[in-house]
mmCIF file of C-alpha atoms in Angstrom:
data_model
loop_
_atom_site.group_PDB
_atom_site.id
_atom_site.type_symbol
_atom_site.label_atom_id
_atom_site.label_comp_id
_atom_site.label_asym_id
_atom_site.label_seq_id
_atom_site.Cartn_x
_atom_site.Cartn_y
_atom_site.Cartn_z
ATOM 1 C CA MET A 1 0.000 0.000 0.000
ATOM 2 C CA SER A 2 2.793 2.418 0.867
ATOM 3 C CA ASP A 3 4.376 4.746 -1.651
ATOM 4 C CA ARG A 4 7.298 5.289 0.734
ATOM 5 C CA SER A 5 10.784 3.794 0.480
ATOM 6 C CA ALA A 6 11.690 0.832 2.649
ATOM 7 C CA ALA A 7 12.904 1.217 6.201
ATOM 8 C CA PRO A 8 16.670 1.462 6.621
ATOM 9 C CA GLY A 9 18.898 -1.477 7.486
ATOM 10 C CA ASP A 10 17.480 -4.418 9.361
ATOM 11 C CA LEU A 11 14.237 -2.529 10.078
ATOM 12 C CA ALA A 12 13.259 -3.511 6.526
ATOM 13 C CA LEU A 13 12.783 -7.065 7.866
ATOM 14 C CA VAL A 14 10.335 -5.820 10.518
ATOM 15 C CA GLU A 15 8.492 -3.632 8.003
ATOM 16 C CA SER A 16 8.304 -6.513 5.534
ATOM 17 C CA LEU A 17 6.973 -8.952 8.154
ATOM 18 C CA VAL A 18 4.270 -6.552 9.366
ATOM 19 C CA ASN A 19 3.230 -5.924 5.768
ATOM 20 C CA THR A 20 2.609 -9.615 5.041
ATOM 21 C CA LEU A 21 -1.034 -8.997 5.974
ATOM 22 C CA ASP A 22 -3.188 -6.685 3.874
ATOM 23 C CA ILE A 23 -5.927 -5.812 6.373
ATOM 24 C CA GLU A 24 -8.188 -4.267 3.743
ATOM 25 C CA SER A 25 -8.277 -7.356 1.496
ATOM 26 C CA GLY A 26 -7.493 -9.973 4.148
ATOM 27 C CA ALA A 27 -4.664 -11.416 2.027
ATOM 28 C CA ASP A 28 -1.944 -12.958 4.188
ATOM 29 C CA ALA A 29 1.363 -13.678 2.452
ATOM 30 C CA LEU A 30 2.191 -16.166 5.222
ATOM 31 C CA ASP A 31 -0.616 -18.347 3.828
ATOM 32 C CA THR A 32 1.486 -19.033 0.726
ATOM 33 C CA PRO A 33 4.659 -21.136 0.422
ATOM 34 C CA GLU A 34 6.400 -18.199 -1.294
ATOM 35 C CA GLY A 35 5.453 -15.799 1.485
ATOM 36 C CA ARG A 36 6.692 -18.166 4.183
ATOM 37 C CA ALA A 37 9.904 -18.846 2.243
ATOM 38 C CA ARG A 38 10.756 -15.095 2.322
ATOM 39 C CA PHE A 39 11.165 -15.457 6.073
ATOM 40 C CA GLY A 40 12.498 -19.023 6.186
ATOM 41 C CA LEU A 41 9.292 -20.354 7.745
ATOM 42 C CA ALA A 42 7.709 -23.765 7.563
ATOM 43 C CA GLU A 43 3.954 -24.269 7.440
ATOM 44 C CA GLY A 44 2.087 -24.854 10.700
ATOM 45 C CA GLU A 45 3.251 -23.801 14.141
ATOM 46 C CA GLU A 46 6.240 -21.812 12.853
ATOM 47 C CA ALA A 47 3.967 -19.717 10.612
ATOM 48 C CA GLU A 48 1.525 -19.198 13.491
ATOM 49 C CA ARG A 49 4.347 -17.912 15.733
ATOM 50 C CA ALA A 50 5.346 -15.548 12.913
ATOM 51 C CA ARG A 51 1.746 -14.251 12.747
ATOM 52 C CA GLU A 52 1.779 -13.659 16.514
ATOM 53 C CA LEU A 53 5.086 -11.796 16.190
ATOM 54 C CA ARG A 54 3.714 -9.776 13.258
ATOM 55 C CA GLU A 55 0.681 -8.573 15.209
ATOM 56 C CA SER A 56 2.769 -7.736 18.295
ATOM 57 C CA LEU A 57 5.082 -5.711 16.066
ATOM 58 C CA ARG A 58 2.077 -3.976 14.485
ATOM 59 C CA ALA A 59 0.801 -3.003 17.956
ATOM 60 C CA ALA A 60 4.221 -1.500 18.794
ATOM 61 C CA LEU A 61 4.295 0.396 15.491
ATOM 62 C CA LEU A 62 0.796 1.738 16.136
ATOM 63 C CA ALA A 63 2.045 2.959 19.516
ATOM 64 C CA HIS A 64 4.962 4.718 17.763
ATOM 65 C CA ALA A 65 2.353 6.645 15.767
ATOM 66 C CA GLY A 66 0.326 7.460 18.901
ATOM 67 C CA HIS A 67 -2.482 4.934 18.329
ATOM 68 C CA SER A 68 -3.917 2.154 20.449
ATOM 69 C CA PRO A 69 -3.439 -1.448 19.345
ATOM 70 C CA HIS A 70 -6.110 -2.718 16.972
ATOM 71 C CA ARG A 71 -6.690 -5.779 19.154
ATOM 72 C CA GLU A 72 -5.292 -7.657 22.136
ATOM 73 C CA VAL A 73 -1.880 -9.172 21.349
ATOM 74 C CA THR A 74 1.038 -10.732 23.177
ATOM 75 C CA PRO A 75 3.284 -7.849 24.254
ATOM 76 C CA LEU A 76 6.294 -7.559 21.952
ATOM 77 C CA GLY A 77 8.665 -7.490 24.914
ATOM 78 C CA GLU A 78 7.440 -10.931 26.023
ATOM 79 C CA LEU A 79 8.084 -12.412 22.592
ATOM 80 C CA LEU A 80 11.511 -10.818 22.187
ATOM 81 C CA ALA A 81 12.550 -11.854 25.707
ATOM 82 C CA SER A 82 12.625 -15.450 24.524
ATOM 83 C CA ALA A 83 15.279 -14.518 21.942
ATOM 84 C CA PRO A 84 18.201 -13.235 24.015
ATOM 85 C CA LEU A 85 21.105 -11.845 22.029
ATOM 86 C CA LEU A 86 24.841 -11.689 22.564
ATOM 87 C CA VAL A 87 27.328 -9.277 21.114
ATOM 88 C CA THR A 88 29.961 -11.248 19.237
ATOM 89 C CA VAL A 89 33.237 -9.729 18.083
ATOM 90 C CA ASP A 90 35.255 -11.103 15.169
ATOM 91 C CA ALA A 91 38.839 -11.767 16.300
ATOM 92 C CA HIS A 92 40.280 -10.919 12.863
ATOM 93 C CA ASP A 93 38.680 -7.597 11.975
ATOM 94 C CA GLY A 94 37.104 -6.499 15.274
ATOM 95 C CA SER A 95 33.627 -6.207 13.773
ATOM 96 C CA ALA A 96 30.743 -6.755 16.161
ATOM 97 C CA ARG A 97 27.281 -8.171 15.571
ATOM 98 C CA LEU A 98 24.313 -9.432 17.524
ATOM 99 C CA ALA A 99 23.882 -13.200 17.601
ATOM 100 C CA PRO A 100 21.378 -15.529 19.277
ATOM 101 C CA ALA A 101 22.366 -16.569 22.780
ATOM 102 C CA GLN A 102 20.681 -19.929 22.223
ATOM 103 C CA ALA A 103 20.874 -21.637 18.842
ATOM 104 C CA GLU A 104 17.476 -23.309 19.213
ATOM 105 C CA GLU A 105 15.504 -20.047 19.106
ATOM 106 C CA PRO A 106 13.453 -19.535 15.923
ATOM 107 C CA ALA A 107 15.493 -17.679 13.312
ATOM 108 C CA LEU A 108 12.795 -15.084 12.515
ATOM 109 C CA LEU A 109 12.307 -14.180 16.176
ATOM 110 C CA THR A 110 16.056 -13.816 16.691
ATOM 111 C CA ARG A 111 16.508 -11.766 13.505
ATOM 112 C CA THR A 112 13.627 -9.531 14.588
ATOM 113 C CA ALA A 113 15.085 -9.064 18.077
ATOM 114 C CA ALA A 114 18.431 -8.144 16.520
ATOM 115 C CA ALA A 115 16.761 -5.700 14.107
ATOM 116 C CA VAL A 116 14.904 -3.979 16.946
ATOM 117 C CA ALA A 117 18.081 -3.780 19.046
ATOM 118 C CA GLN A 118 20.085 -2.321 16.157
ATOM 119 C CA ALA A 119 17.307 0.200 15.463
ATOM 120 C CA LEU A 120 17.276 1.227 19.131
ATOM 121 C CA ILE A 121 21.018 1.847 18.976
ATOM 122 C CA ALA A 122 20.661 3.798 15.712
ATOM 123 C CA GLY A 123 17.692 5.774 17.062
ATOM 124 C CA THR A 124 15.423 4.656 14.217
ATOM 125 C CA TRP A 125 13.069 2.250 16.025
ATOM 126 C CA THR A 126 10.358 4.813 16.805
ATOM 127 C CA ARG A 127 10.372 6.043 13.189
ATOM 128 C CA LEU A 128 8.926 2.698 12.062
ATOM 129 C CA LYS A 129 5.168 3.179 12.419
ATOM 130 C CA ALA A 130 1.830 1.702 11.399
ATOM 131 C CA CYS A 131 -0.669 3.650 9.301
ATOM 132 C CA GLU A 132 -3.429 5.413 11.219
ATOM 133 C CA ALA A 133 -6.159 4.126 8.846
ATOM 134 C CA THR A 134 -8.067 1.314 10.577
ATOM 135 C CA ASP A 135 -8.502 -0.582 7.319
ATOM 136 C CA CYS A 136 -4.763 -0.381 6.588
ATOM 137 C CA HIS A 137 -2.274 -0.383 9.523
ATOM 138 C CA TRP A 138 0.510 -0.878 6.936
ATOM 139 C CA ALA A 139 4.032 -0.464 8.341
ATOM 140 C CA TYR A 140 6.067 2.425 7.005
ATOM 141 C CA TYR A 141 9.241 4.286 7.903
ATOM 142 C CA ASP A 142 8.499 7.909 8.803
ATOM 143 C CA ARG A 143 11.124 10.077 7.113
ATOM 144 C CA SER A 144 9.295 13.356 7.809
ATOM 145 C CA PRO A 145 11.523 15.980 9.487
ATOM 146 C CA ALA A 146 9.357 16.209 12.604
ATOM 147 C CA GLY A 147 8.604 12.464 12.749
ATOM 148 C CA ARG A 148 4.857 13.079 12.769
ATOM 149 C CA GLY A 149 3.781 11.021 9.745
ATOM 150 C CA ARG A 150 0.327 9.476 10.161
ATOM 151 C CA TRP A 151 -0.358 7.475 7.015
ATOM 152 C CA CYS A 152 1.560 5.009 4.909
ATOM 153 C CA SER A 153 0.531 6.976 1.827
ATOM 154 C CA MET A 154 -0.722 10.541 1.578
ATOM 155 C CA GLN A 155 -2.193 9.725 -1.843
ATOM 156 C CA VAL A 156 -4.354 6.861 -0.516
ATOM 157 C CA CYS A 157 -4.885 6.673 3.258
ATOM 158 C CA GLY A 158 -4.149 10.349 3.939
ATOM 159 C CA ALA A 159 -6.451 11.486 1.134
ATOM 160 C CA ARG A 160 -9.257 9.207 2.359
ATOM 161 C CA ALA A 161 -8.973 10.547 5.924
ATOM 162 C CA LYS A 162 -8.953 14.147 4.778
ATOM 163 C CA MET A 163 -11.959 13.544 2.511
ATOM 164 C CA ARG A 164 -13.882 11.895 5.387
ATOM 165 C CA ARG A 165 -13.122 14.901 7.610
ATOM 166 C CA TYR A 166 -14.196 17.313 4.886
ATOM 167 C CA ARG A 167 -17.482 15.466 4.294
ATOM 168 C CA ALA A 168 -18.186 15.327 8.024
ATOM 169 C CA LYS A 169 -18.123 19.147 8.128
#
């Protein structure tokens, strides 16, 4: 839905996961083998955990935009707590990265936890938001100078909201 460019760095993974569900049409990319393959997911329980993670992320992104969650979800902090990360440092070049503390954690959950942690460090986490439109809630990266973006697309969701307000007057 969005006409905006993708989120920077690893936040693109979070944005992409949240946007696997088109609320307006009901289409869920995690229902398809191709959609699950994008995230390295198998069908069944792994896909269901990814859906739970997606909706918890969406609730956090709605909060970034100043909106209440669209429904009751598992708090994102609870989900990410089960994916503890370690900072690993390469002995040869000194580069550092976040890695799972326990190898058995699901890869998508760990990658998401790392993406959120990196975004917190970079100061970009709160710029990833969910669209204000109740029939959309598409994730987008707010590049506006003041960080007050409200819609994934001014041409679609923003225009609809402004037209509704105009007609209400």
